[in-house]
Coordinates of C-alpha atoms in Angstrom, one line a residue:
M290 CA 63.0 -88.9 180.1
K291 CA 61.4 -87.2 176.9
P292 CA 63.4 -86.6 173.9
P293 CA 64.8 -83.2 173.3
V294 CA 63.0 -80.4 171.5
P295 CA 64.0 -80.4 167.6
S296 CA 64.0 -77.5 165.3
E297 CA 65.6 -75.8 162.5
N298 CA 68.4 -75.8 159.8
P299 CA 72.0 -76.3 160.9
T300 CA 74.0 -73.0 161.3
G301 CA 77.3 -74.1 159.9
D302 CA 78.7 -77.3 158.5
D303 CA 82.1 -76.3 159.9
A304 CA 80.9 -76.5 163.5
P305 CA 83.7 -78.4 165.6
K306 CA 83.0 -82.1 165.4
R307 CA 84.1 -84.9 167.7
E308 CA 83.6 -88.6 167.2
I309 CA 83.9 -90.7 170.5
G310 CA 84.6 -94.4 170.0
L311 CA 83.3 -96.7 172.6
S312 CA 85.0 -99.9 173.8
L313 CA 82.7 -102.8 174.7
D314 CA 85.1 -104.9 176.5
G315 CA 84.1 -106.7 179.6
D316 CA 81.7 -109.6 180.7
D317 CA 79.9 -110.8 177.6
N318 CA 77.1 -112.1 179.7
R319 CA 75.9 -108.6 180.8
G320 CA 72.7 -107.4 179.6
G321 CA 72.5 -105.0 176.5
A322 CA 71.4 -102.1 178.6
A323 CA 74.4 -102.4 180.8
R324 CA 76.7 -102.3 177.8
G325 CA 74.9 -99.2 176.4
V326 CA 75.3 -97.6 179.6
D327 CA 78.9 -98.2 179.7
A328 CA 79.3 -96.9 176.2
I329 CA 77.7 -93.6 177.2
K330 CA 79.8 -93.5 180.3
H331 CA 82.8 -93.9 178.3
A332 CA 81.7 -91.0 176.0
L333 CA 81.1 -88.8 178.9
K334 CA 84.8 -88.8 180.0
T335 CA 85.5 -86.5 177.1
M336 CA 82.0 -84.8 176.4
P337 CA 82.3 -81.0 177.0
G338 CA 79.6 -79.1 179.0
A339 CA 78.9 -76.9 176.0
P340 CA 75.8 -76.5 173.8
G341 CA 75.6 -79.0 171.0
V342 CA 74.0 -82.0 169.2
Y343 CA 74.5 -85.6 170.0
R344 CA 74.0 -88.8 168.0
M345 CA 73.5 -92.3 169.2
L346 CA 74.7 -95.0 166.9
D347 CA 74.2 -98.7 167.1
D348 CA 76.7 -101.7 166.2
K349 CA 76.0 -101.0 162.4
D350 CA 76.8 -97.3 162.6
R351 CA 73.0 -96.6 162.1
V352 CA 71.9 -93.5 163.8
L353 CA 69.4 -94.3 166.5
Y354 CA 68.6 -90.9 167.9
V355 CA 69.6 -87.2 167.2
G356 CA 69.3 -84.9 170.4
K357 CA 70.3 -81.3 171.4
A358 CA 71.2 -80.0 174.6
K359 CA 72.5 -76.8 176.3
N360 CA 74.9 -78.7 178.3
L361 CA 75.8 -81.8 176.6
K362 CA 77.4 -83.6 179.5
K363 CA 74.4 -82.8 181.8
R364 CA 71.9 -84.0 179.3
V365 CA 73.6 -87.2 178.1
V366 CA 74.5 -88.3 181.7
A367 CA 70.6 -88.9 182.4
Y368 CA 70.7 -91.7 179.8
T369 CA 72.9 -93.6 182.2
R370 CA 70.2 -93.7 184.9
I371 CA 68.8 -96.8 183.1
M372 CA 66.1 -97.6 185.7
Q373 CA 64.6 -94.0 185.4
L374 CA 64.1 -94.2 181.6
P375 CA 61.0 -95.1 179.9
I376 CA 61.1 -98.4 177.9
R377 CA 61.5 -96.9 174.6
I378 CA 64.4 -94.9 175.7
A379 CA 65.9 -97.8 177.8
R380 CA 65.6 -99.9 174.6
M381 CA 67.4 -97.2 172.7
V382 CA 70.2 -97.0 175.2
A383 CA 70.6 -101.0 175.0
Q384 CA 71.3 -100.6 171.3
T385 CA 74.1 -97.8 171.6
V386 CA 77.5 -98.5 171.0
R387 CA 78.9 -95.2 169.9
M388 CA 78.2 -91.5 170.0
E389 CA 79.2 -88.5 167.9
I390 CA 78.8 -84.9 169.1
I391 CA 78.8 -81.6 167.3
T392 CA 79.4 -78.6 169.4
T393 CA 77.5 -75.1 168.6
H394 CA 77.9 -71.7 170.0
T395 CA 74.4 -71.5 171.4
E396 CA 71.4 -73.7 172.2
A397 CA 69.4 -72.1 169.5
E398 CA 72.1 -73.2 167.0
A399 CA 72.0 -76.9 168.4
L400 CA 68.3 -76.8 167.9
L401 CA 68.7 -75.9 164.2
L402 CA 71.1 -78.5 163.5
E403 CA 69.2 -81.0 165.4
S404 CA 66.2 -80.5 163.2
N405 CA 68.1 -80.6 160.1
L406 CA 70.0 -83.8 161.0
I407 CA 66.6 -85.5 162.0
K408 CA 65.2 -84.7 158.7
K409 CA 68.3 -86.1 156.8
L410 CA 69.0 -89.0 158.8
K411 CA 65.5 -90.1 160.0
P412 CA 66.7 -91.8 163.2
R413 CA 64.3 -94.5 164.6
Y414 CA 63.6 -93.2 168.0
N415 CA 63.0 -89.6 166.9
I416 CA 59.7 -88.2 166.1
L417 CA 59.8 -87.8 162.4
L418 CA 57.6 -85.5 160.1
R419 CA 56.6 -87.8 157.0
D420 CA 55.2 -86.7 153.7
D421 CA 57.2 -83.4 153.9
K422 CA 56.9 -82.5 150.1
S423 CA 57.9 -79.2 148.8
F424 CA 55.3 -76.5 148.3
P425 CA 54.4 -74.7 145.2
Y426 CA 55.3 -70.8 144.9
I427 CA 54.3 -68.0 142.6
L428 CA 57.6 -66.6 141.0
I429 CA 58.1 -63.3 139.2
T430 CA 61.3 -63.6 137.4
E431 CA 64.0 -60.8 137.4
D432 CA 66.3 -62.0 134.7
H433 CA 64.7 -60.6 131.8
D434 CA 63.6 -57.1 130.5
Y435 CA 59.9 -58.3 130.7
P436 CA 59.5 -60.4 134.1
R437 CA 57.2 -63.4 133.6
I438 CA 54.9 -65.1 136.2
V439 CA 55.0 -68.8 136.8
K440 CA 54.5 -71.6 139.2
H441 CA 57.8 -72.6 141.0
R442 CA 58.9 -75.5 143.1
G443 CA 62.1 -76.4 144.9
A444 CA 65.0 -74.2 146.0
R445 CA 64.2 -70.5 146.2
A446 CA 65.1 -68.9 142.8
K447 CA 68.0 -66.5 142.8
D448 CA 66.7 -64.4 140.0
G449 CA 63.2 -63.6 141.1
S450 CA 60.6 -63.0 143.8
C451 CA 58.9 -65.8 145.4
F452 CA 55.4 -65.7 147.0
G453 CA 53.7 -68.4 148.9
P454 CA 53.8 -71.2 150.0
F455 CA 50.5 -72.6 148.4
A456 CA 49.1 -75.6 149.8
S457 CA 48.4 -77.2 146.3
A458 CA 49.3 -76.9 142.7
W459 CA 45.6 -75.9 142.2
A460 CA 45.6 -73.2 144.5
V461 CA 48.7 -71.6 143.0
N462 CA 47.5 -72.1 139.3
N463 CA 44.1 -70.6 140.0
T464 CA 45.8 -67.5 141.7
I465 CA 48.1 -67.0 138.8
N466 CA 45.1 -67.2 136.4
H467 CA 43.4 -64.4 138.2
L468 CA 46.7 -62.2 138.6
Q469 CA 47.1 -62.7 134.7
R470 CA 43.7 -61.3 134.1
A471 CA 44.4 -58.5 136.4
F472 CA 47.8 -57.5 135.4
L473 CA 48.5 -59.1 131.9
L474 CA 51.9 -60.4 132.8
R475 CA 53.6 -63.1 130.4
S476 CA 54.1 -66.7 131.4
C477 CA 55.7 -67.9 128.3
T478 CA 59.4 -69.0 128.4
D479 CA 62.0 -66.6 127.1
A480 CA 62.6 -68.8 124.2
V481 CA 58.9 -68.6 123.0
F482 CA 59.0 -64.7 123.8
S483 CA 62.1 -64.0 121.6
N484 CA 60.7 -65.9 118.5
R485 CA 57.1 -64.5 118.6
S486 CA 56.1 -62.4 115.5
R487 CA 52.5 -61.9 116.5
P488 CA 50.5 -62.2 119.7
C489 CA 49.4 -65.5 121.2
L490 CA 46.3 -66.7 122.3
L491 CA 46.7 -65.2 125.9
Y492 CA 46.6 -61.9 124.4
Q493 CA 43.3 -62.6 122.5
I494 CA 41.6 -63.8 125.8
K495 CA 43.1 -60.7 127.8
R496 CA 45.4 -62.6 129.9
C497 CA 48.8 -61.1 128.6
A498 CA 49.9 -57.6 127.4
A499 CA 52.0 -59.1 124.5
P500 CA 55.2 -57.3 125.4
C501 CA 56.7 -60.0 122.8
V502 CA 55.4 -57.8 120.0
D503 CA 55.7 -54.4 121.6
R504 CA 51.9 -54.1 122.3
I505 CA 52.9 -52.5 125.6
S506 CA 55.9 -50.2 126.3
K507 CA 58.3 -51.4 128.8
A508 CA 57.6 -48.6 131.4
E509 CA 53.9 -49.6 131.4
Y510 CA 54.7 -53.3 131.7
D511 CA 57.3 -52.5 134.7
G512 CA 54.4 -50.6 136.4
L513 CA 52.1 -53.7 136.0
V514 CA 54.8 -55.9 137.5
D515 CA 55.3 -53.5 140.6
I516 CA 51.5 -53.5 141.4
C517 CA 51.3 -57.3 141.2
R518 CA 54.3 -57.5 143.5
D519 CA 52.7 -54.9 145.8
F520 CA 49.3 -57.1 145.9
L521 CA 51.2 -60.3 146.5
T522 CA 53.3 -58.6 149.5
G523 CA 50.0 -57.7 151.3
R524 CA 49.1 -54.4 150.0
S525 CA 45.9 -55.7 148.2
Q526 CA 43.6 -53.2 149.9
K527 CA 45.4 -50.2 148.8
I528 CA 45.7 -51.3 145.2
L529 CA 42.1 -52.2 145.1
K530 CA 41.1 -48.7 146.3
Q531 CA 43.5 -47.2 143.8
L532 CA 41.9 -49.2 140.9
E533 CA 38.5 -48.1 142.1
A534 CA 39.8 -44.5 142.1
D535 CA 41.0 -44.9 138.5
M536 CA 38.0 -46.6 137.1
M537 CA 35.8 -43.8 138.6
D538 CA 38.0 -41.2 137.0
A539 CA 38.1 -43.0 133.8
S540 CA 34.4 -43.4 133.9
E541 CA 34.0 -39.4 134.6
R542 CA 36.2 -38.7 131.5
M543 CA 33.9 -40.9 129.7
E544 CA 36.8 -43.3 128.7
F545 CA 34.7 -46.3 129.1
E546 CA 37.2 -48.9 127.5
Q547 CA 39.8 -47.8 130.1
A548 CA 37.2 -48.1 133.0
A549 CA 36.1 -51.5 132.0
M550 CA 39.6 -52.6 132.0
Y551 CA 39.9 -51.2 135.7
R552 CA 36.7 -53.1 136.5
D553 CA 38.0 -56.5 135.2
R554 CA 41.1 -55.9 137.3
I555 CA 39.2 -55.3 140.4
R556 CA 36.9 -58.3 139.7
A557 CA 40.1 -60.7 139.3
L558 CA 41.8 -59.4 142.3
S559 CA 38.6 -59.7 144.4
Q560 CA 38.1 -63.3 143.5
I561 CA 41.6 -63.9 144.5
R562 CA 40.6 -63.0 148.0
S563 CA 37.0 -64.2 148.0
H564 CA 37.9 -67.8 146.8
Q565 CA 38.8 -68.8 150.2
D566 CA 37.5 -71.1 152.8
I567 CA 38.4 -68.8 155.7
N568 CA 40.1 -65.6 156.1
L569 CA 40.7 -63.1 158.9
E570 CA 41.0 -59.4 158.9
G571 CA 44.6 -58.3 160.1
V572 CA 46.3 -61.5 159.4
E573 CA 48.6 -60.8 156.5
E574 CA 51.3 -63.4 157.0
A575 CA 50.8 -66.4 159.3
D576 CA 50.7 -70.2 159.7
V577 CA 48.2 -71.9 161.7
I578 CA 49.4 -75.4 163.1
A579 CA 47.0 -77.6 165.0
L580 CA 47.2 -81.0 166.3
H581 CA 44.9 -83.6 167.2
Q582 CA 45.7 -86.8 168.7
E583 CA 43.6 -90.1 169.0
G584 CA 44.4 -93.9 169.4
G585 CA 48.1 -93.4 169.6
Q586 CA 48.1 -91.4 166.3
S587 CA 48.3 -87.8 165.3
C588 CA 47.5 -85.5 162.7
V589 CA 48.9 -82.0 162.3
Q590 CA 46.8 -79.5 160.1
V591 CA 48.8 -76.5 158.5
F592 CA 46.9 -73.4 157.0
F593 CA 48.8 -70.7 155.2
F594 CA 48.1 -67.2 155.3
R595 CA 49.8 -64.8 153.1
S596 CA 49.1 -61.3 151.7
G597 CA 45.7 -61.5 153.8
S598 CA 44.5 -64.6 152.0
N599 CA 44.3 -68.1 152.7
Y600 CA 46.6 -70.1 150.4
G601 CA 45.1 -73.5 151.4
N602 CA 45.8 -76.3 154.0
R603 CA 47.7 -79.6 154.1
S604 CA 47.6 -82.5 156.6
Y605 CA 50.5 -84.3 158.1
F606 CA 50.9 -87.5 160.1
P607 CA 54.1 -87.7 162.0
R608 CA 55.7 -90.9 163.1
H609 CA 56.1 -91.2 166.9
E610 CA 55.6 -93.7 170.0
Q611 CA 52.1 -93.9 171.1
S612 CA 53.1 -92.6 174.5
A613 CA 54.4 -89.4 173.0
E614 CA 52.6 -86.2 174.3
I615 CA 51.2 -83.4 172.1
P616 CA 53.7 -80.5 173.1
E617 CA 56.5 -82.9 172.4
I618 CA 55.2 -84.0 168.9
L619 CA 54.1 -80.2 168.1
S620 CA 57.5 -79.0 169.0
A621 CA 59.2 -81.6 166.9
F622 CA 57.0 -80.8 164.0
V623 CA 57.4 -77.0 164.2
G624 CA 61.3 -77.5 164.2
Q625 CA 61.5 -80.0 161.5
F626 CA 58.7 -78.3 159.2
Y627 CA 60.7 -75.0 159.0
A628 CA 64.0 -76.6 158.8
D629 CA 64.1 -76.0 154.8
K630 CA 61.7 -73.5 154.3
P631 CA 61.0 -70.0 155.4
A632 CA 58.9 -69.3 158.5
P633 CA 56.0 -66.6 158.5
K634 CA 56.0 -63.6 160.9
Q635 CA 53.6 -65.4 163.2
I636 CA 52.8 -69.0 163.8
F637 CA 49.4 -69.8 165.7
L638 CA 49.6 -73.0 167.6
S639 CA 46.8 -75.3 169.0
H640 CA 48.8 -76.1 172.1
E641 CA 51.7 -74.9 174.0
I642 CA 55.1 -76.6 173.0
E643 CA 58.3 -77.6 174.7
G644 CA 61.0 -75.0 174.8
Q645 CA 58.9 -72.3 173.1
E646 CA 61.0 -69.5 173.6
L647 CA 64.0 -71.3 172.3
V648 CA 62.2 -72.4 169.1
E649 CA 61.3 -68.8 168.6
N650 CA 64.9 -67.7 168.8
A651 CA 66.0 -70.6 166.4
L652 CA 63.5 -69.6 163.9
G653 CA 64.5 -65.9 164.1
I654 CA 68.1 -66.8 163.7
N655 CA 67.3 -68.9 160.6
N656 CA 64.9 -66.3 158.9
N657 CA 66.8 -63.2 160.0
R658 CA 63.8 -61.6 161.6
K659 CA 61.6 -62.0 164.5
I660 CA 59.2 -64.8 164.5
E661 CA 56.3 -65.3 166.9
L662 CA 54.9 -68.5 168.2
L663 CA 51.3 -67.8 169.5
V664 CA 48.8 -70.0 171.2
P665 CA 45.5 -67.8 170.8
K666 CA 42.8 -68.1 173.7
R667 CA 40.0 -66.0 172.3
G668 CA 38.8 -64.0 169.3
G669 CA 39.1 -64.5 165.7
K670 CA 42.6 -66.1 165.8
R671 CA 41.3 -68.8 168.3
K672 CA 38.6 -69.4 165.6
L673 CA 41.2 -70.1 163.1
V674 CA 42.9 -72.5 165.4
E675 CA 39.7 -74.1 166.1
H676 CA 39.0 -74.4 162.3
A677 CA 42.4 -76.2 161.9
L678 CA 41.6 -78.6 164.8
T679 CA 38.4 -79.6 163.3
N680 CA 40.1 -80.3 159.9
A681 CA 43.0 -82.2 161.8
K682 CA 40.4 -84.3 163.6
D683 CA 38.6 -85.1 160.4
A684 CA 41.7 -86.0 158.5
L685 CA 42.7 -88.4 161.2
G686 CA 39.4 -90.1 161.3
R687 CA 39.7 -90.7 157.6
R688 CA 43.1 -91.9 157.8
M689 CA 42.4 -94.4 160.6
A690 CA 39.3 -95.6 158.8
E691 CA 41.3 -96.1 155.5
S692 CA 44.1 -97.7 157.4
A693 CA 41.6 -100.1 159.0
T694 CA 40.2 -101.0 155.6
Q695 CA 43.7 -101.5 154.0
R696 CA 44.7 -103.8 156.7
K697 CA 41.5 -105.9 156.3
L698 CA 42.2 -106.2 152.5
L699 CA 45.9 -107.1 153.2
E700 CA 44.6 -110.0 155.9
D701 CA 42.1 -111.1 153.3
L702 CA 44.8 -111.1 150.6
A703 CA 47.0 -113.3 152.6
D704 CA 44.1 -115.7 153.3
K705 CA 43.4 -115.8 149.5
L706 CA 47.0 -116.6 148.5
D707 CA 47.7 -118.8 151.5
L708 CA 50.5 -116.6 152.7
E709 CA 52.3 -117.4 156.0
S710 CA 51.5 -113.8 157.4
T711 CA 50.1 -110.5 156.4
P712 CA 52.1 -108.6 154.0
E713 CA 53.7 -105.3 155.1
R714 CA 55.1 -104.3 151.9
I715 CA 53.8 -105.4 148.5
E716 CA 55.8 -104.4 145.4
V717 CA 54.2 -104.4 141.8
Y718 CA 56.1 -104.5 138.6
D719 CA 55.1 -103.3 135.2
N720 CA 57.0 -102.2 131.8
S721 CA 56.0 -99.7 129.1
H722 CA 57.4 -98.8 125.7
T723 CA 56.2 -97.6 122.3
Q724 CA 57.1 -100.4 119.6
G725 CA 60.3 -101.0 121.5
T726 CA 61.4 -97.5 122.0
N727 CA 61.9 -95.6 125.2
M728 CA 61.7 -98.8 127.3
V729 CA 61.1 -98.3 130.9
G730 CA 60.1 -100.3 134.0
G731 CA 58.1 -99.3 136.9
M732 CA 57.8 -100.5 140.6
I733 CA 55.1 -99.3 142.8
V734 CA 54.8 -100.1 146.7
A735 CA 51.8 -100.5 148.9
G736 CA 51.5 -101.3 152.7
P737 CA 49.1 -100.9 155.5
E738 CA 48.6 -97.4 154.9
G739 CA 48.0 -97.4 151.3
F740 CA 50.3 -96.4 148.4
M741 CA 53.8 -95.7 149.5
K742 CA 54.6 -93.1 146.9
N743 CA 57.9 -92.1 148.2
A744 CA 59.2 -95.6 147.5
Y745 CA 58.0 -95.8 143.9
R746 CA 61.1 -96.5 141.5
K747 CA 61.3 -96.3 137.9
F748 CA 64.0 -98.1 135.7
N749 CA 65.5 -96.8 132.4
I750 CA 66.1 -100.0 130.5
K751 CA 70.0 -99.8 129.8
G752 CA 70.8 -103.5 128.6
D753 CA 71.2 -104.6 125.2
I754 CA 67.6 -105.9 124.6
A755 CA 65.7 -106.2 121.5
P756 CA 63.0 -103.8 120.9
G757 CA 59.7 -104.7 122.7
D758 CA 61.3 -107.7 124.6
D759 CA 59.0 -107.6 127.6
F760 CA 60.7 -110.7 129.2
A761 CA 64.2 -109.3 129.0
M762 CA 62.9 -106.0 130.3
M763 CA 61.3 -107.4 133.4
R764 CA 64.5 -109.6 133.9
E765 CA 66.9 -106.3 134.1
V766 CA 64.4 -104.4 136.2
L767 CA 64.1 -107.2 138.8
T768 CA 68.0 -108.2 138.6
R769 CA 68.7 -104.3 139.3
R770 CA 65.9 -104.0 142.2
F771 CA 66.9 -107.1 144.2
A772 CA 70.8 -107.0 143.3
R773 CA 70.7 -103.6 145.0
A774 CA 68.6 -104.5 148.0
Q775 CA 71.2 -107.3 148.4
K776 CA 73.9 -104.8 148.6
E777 CA 72.3 -101.8 150.6
D778 CA 70.2 -104.0 153.1
P779 CA 71.6 -107.5 153.2
D780 CA 70.1 -108.1 156.8
R781 CA 66.7 -106.8 155.8
E782 CA 66.3 -104.5 158.7
N783 CA 65.4 -101.2 156.8
G784 CA 61.8 -102.4 155.8
S785 CA 63.1 -102.1 152.0
W786 CA 62.4 -105.8 151.3
P787 CA 58.9 -107.0 149.9
D788 CA 56.8 -109.6 151.5
L789 CA 55.0 -110.1 148.1
C790 CA 55.9 -109.1 144.6
L791 CA 52.9 -108.7 142.1
I792 CA 54.1 -109.1 138.4
D793 CA 51.9 -107.7 135.7
G794 CA 51.8 -110.7 133.4
G795 CA 51.2 -114.3 132.9
L796 CA 53.2 -117.5 133.3
G797 CA 56.0 -116.2 131.2
Q798 CA 56.7 -113.1 133.2
L799 CA 56.4 -115.2 136.4
G800 CA 59.1 -117.5 135.1
V801 CA 61.4 -114.6 134.3
A802 CA 61.0 -113.3 137.9
R803 CA 61.6 -116.6 139.5
A804 CA 64.8 -117.3 137.5
V805 CA 66.0 -113.8 138.6
L806 CA 65.4 -114.4 142.3
E807 CA 66.9 -118.0 141.9
D808 CA 70.2 -116.6 140.2
L809 CA 70.4 -114.1 143.2
G810 CA 69.9 -116.9 145.8
I811 CA 66.6 -115.2 147.1
E812 CA 64.1 -117.9 148.1
D813 CA 61.7 -116.4 150.6
V814 CA 60.1 -113.5 148.5
M815 CA 56.7 -114.6 147.4
L816 CA 55.7 -114.0 143.6
V817 CA 52.4 -113.8 142.1
G818 CA 51.8 -113.4 138.6
V819 CA 48.6 -111.3 137.6
A820 CA 47.2 -112.3 134.2
K821 CA 44.2 -110.7 132.7
G822 CA 42.5 -114.0 131.9
V823 CA 39.9 -114.7 129.2
D824 CA 39.5 -111.8 126.7
R825 CA 41.8 -109.6 128.7
N826 CA 38.8 -108.3 130.7
A827 CA 39.0 -106.8 134.1
G828 CA 37.4 -109.2 136.6
K829 CA 38.6 -112.1 135.0
E830 CA 42.3 -112.1 136.3
V831 CA 44.1 -115.2 137.0
L832 CA 46.7 -115.3 139.8
H833 CA 49.5 -117.6 139.1
I834 CA 51.5 -118.8 142.1
P835 CA 54.7 -120.8 141.8
G836 CA 54.1 -124.5 142.6
K837 CA 50.2 -123.9 143.1
A838 CA 47.1 -124.2 141.0
P839 CA 46.0 -120.9 139.5
V840 CA 43.8 -118.9 141.6
R841 CA 40.5 -117.1 140.3
L842 CA 38.6 -114.7 142.6
D843 CA 35.0 -114.0 142.5
M844 CA 34.5 -110.7 140.3
K845 CA 32.8 -109.1 143.4
D846 CA 35.5 -110.0 145.7
P847 CA 37.1 -107.0 147.5
V848 CA 40.3 -108.7 147.2
L849 CA 40.4 -108.9 143.4
Y850 CA 39.4 -105.2 143.3
F851 CA 42.4 -104.5 145.5
I852 CA 44.6 -106.4 143.3
Q853 CA 43.3 -104.6 140.2
R854 CA 43.9 -101.1 141.9
L855 CA 47.6 -102.2 142.6
R856 CA 48.0 -103.5 139.1
D857 CA 46.3 -100.3 137.5
E858 CA 48.7 -98.1 139.7
A859 CA 51.6 -99.8 138.5
H860 CA 50.5 -99.4 134.8
R861 CA 49.8 -95.7 135.5
W862 CA 53.4 -95.1 137.0
A863 CA 55.0 -97.1 134.1
I864 CA 53.1 -95.3 131.5
G865 CA 53.6 -92.0 133.0
T866 CA 57.5 -92.6 133.2
H867 CA 57.5 -93.6 129.7
R868 CA 55.5 -90.7 128.3
A869 CA 57.8 -88.5 130.3
K870 CA 60.9 -90.0 128.6
R871 CA 59.5 -90.0 125.3
A872 CA 58.5 -86.4 125.5
K873 CA 62.0 -85.4 126.4
Q874 CA 63.2 -87.4 123.5
I875 CA 60.8 -85.9 121.1
G876 CA 62.2 -82.4 122.4
K877 CA 65.6 -83.4 121.3
S878 CA 67.3 -82.0 118.2
L879 CA 70.0 -83.9 115.9
L880 CA 72.0 -80.5 116.4
D881 CA 72.1 -81.1 120.5
S882 CA 75.1 -83.5 120.1
V883 CA 77.2 -81.2 117.7
P884 CA 80.2 -79.9 119.6
G885 CA 80.4 -76.2 119.5
V886 CA 76.8 -75.6 118.5
G887 CA 75.0 -73.7 121.3
G888 CA 71.6 -72.0 121.3
A889 CA 72.5 -69.0 119.1
R890 CA 74.2 -71.1 116.5
K891 CA 71.6 -73.6 116.6
K892 CA 68.9 -70.9 115.8
A893 CA 71.0 -69.6 112.9
L894 CA 71.3 -72.9 111.3
L895 CA 67.6 -73.9 111.6
H896 CA 66.5 -70.5 110.3
H897 CA 68.9 -70.8 107.3
F898 CA 68.1 -74.6 106.5
G899 CA 64.6 -74.8 107.9
S900 CA 65.3 -78.1 109.9
A901 CA 67.9 -80.3 111.7
R902 CA 67.6 -82.6 108.9
G903 CA 68.4 -80.0 106.7
V904 CA 71.7 -79.2 108.2
A905 CA 72.7 -82.7 108.3
D906 CA 72.3 -83.0 104.7
A907 CA 73.9 -79.8 103.9
G908 CA 77.2 -79.3 102.0
L909 CA 80.3 -77.8 103.5
S910 CA 80.1 -74.5 101.6
D911 CA 76.5 -74.3 102.5
L912 CA 77.3 -74.5 106.2
E913 CA 79.8 -71.7 105.8
A914 CA 77.4 -69.3 104.4
V915 CA 75.4 -69.4 107.6
E916 CA 76.0 -66.2 109.7
G917 CA 78.1 -67.0 112.8
I918 CA 79.3 -70.2 111.4
S919 CA 83.0 -70.0 111.0
A920 CA 84.9 -72.4 108.5
A921 CA 86.5 -74.5 111.3
L922 CA 83.0 -75.0 113.0
A923 CA 81.4 -75.6 109.5
R924 CA 83.8 -78.4 109.1
K925 CA 83.1 -79.9 112.8
I926 CA 79.4 -79.9 111.8
Y927 CA 79.9 -81.6 108.5
D928 CA 82.3 -84.2 109.8
H929 CA 79.8 -84.9 112.7
F930 CA 76.9 -85.9 110.3
H931 CA 78.9 -87.5 107.5
E932 CA 81.0 -89.6 109.9
A933 CA 78.1 -91.0 111.5
K934 CA 76.4 -92.2 108.3

């Protein structure tokens, strides 16, 4: 029996929920499959014949599987026919001890809820979409008299119009650059805008109209904003024709500077449309989703078309059993992919999917408009799909080649370090600070498929540590990391425990790591210290292993290069975290911690005294002389700085 088709967001958290406890009393000698069947039969006694979502849980309350059904009772009863189930599903049934259900009004609502729960809970036996990162959008703000154009990620902005998605930050930045050349919209923050006294560099290079210093009227600026919105909503041809007419009219009137301005706008907008890999006339808003399967693995390629332009593409590698079929995988992907993002009017697919009409209905409910799922058979739209399929095939080939190389490196690493088995999860630790300030620790993770960036962690050093004490920093980082692992995954069943830990440092750092694990009672995590060796030159690293002689690898050994890559990635991650923290600290002011002093009063104080230090050194009468600062507030400010001394 195939798992049900997943899809979109839940339609309401207040849907009636029923938890069905399962008793496992009986002969303890029965097999696990029989116990699981009994548990499901017990649940069926009170299960309604209504649409809804069911969850199967094991003896530790972990969700094994999330499914949806038009009729819960009819769907779930199939799991009791254990001899008719595939091995994977039978294994799941054997682990089931309890079920939870949520009833919905319609099957489409169940489909939406199922996909949302799969993305949130990541059950072991569901097909899972991985690497589902947020997409960048273009945002035109609406909370200011002079809207600005910026790149936006995350939740849809309430005070503005979003256009996209774009497949990469480069694509959205490139488009914004051309739009600024065409429409001269500002990109500065409101704080910068309100404090300008003369135009900035963007005005000089003709990428902003300088509304901050009234170089353009509000009516003219609003006109530019409206044209930009029209262009981003698909009216590009109409706008280009109008600009061409305006250019010719200005030329005939011998207003050549005006004509040149229109010419530059046409050129900038044309570049947005021309700098695309593939386009199709008549496709204004659509996604192209193609899946290629090979060797039990799958790659899904997604192309984004908006406003008649190709906004780029992205590859996905969903997790599934080797026996899973393309319609099943593609259906699960579509449901989970659009669970937290808007769907376009049309979605072109490479293959038919399970429950296609139901998925269309669910997407329509979630987007409040009609959504079409199409499998083109000929013409230009089929060429788009074929192009996406080619990209999916190439991406999967590259991934499989990289995975094979990575696996070989891990096997060689295990051989060189004399490990009992090939490591599946390697953690690398490094620290960073500037003369003892803004101390942070970093952890990166690598496995058979390369760097596992979603498992990276950063640690803001919180303990009472002497500035620059690298040993104490490492002790805090490792203590926090493994104490948490003991608490959250004591049985080591979630894949969150490392097989090997690389410590960036010599015997001293390695000794600290050993002491931490001994204090926590952890004896089976392999530790290796990576010291830079003679002259601290790359290629002369020494590997320190507890209880063994130091290991020195040949400078041309691929395993040494692999270790260097791991160490350098940990170094990059730690330094990046430190720089972000330092930049945030630099941006802080002494006035930030003064109660009752907000943005306007802070600005008044800085204008009056010239700096935050000037405010701190000011006398009480001087503070009272500042516009907007009452006598009571002046006393608070004065006491704040003088009591701290």
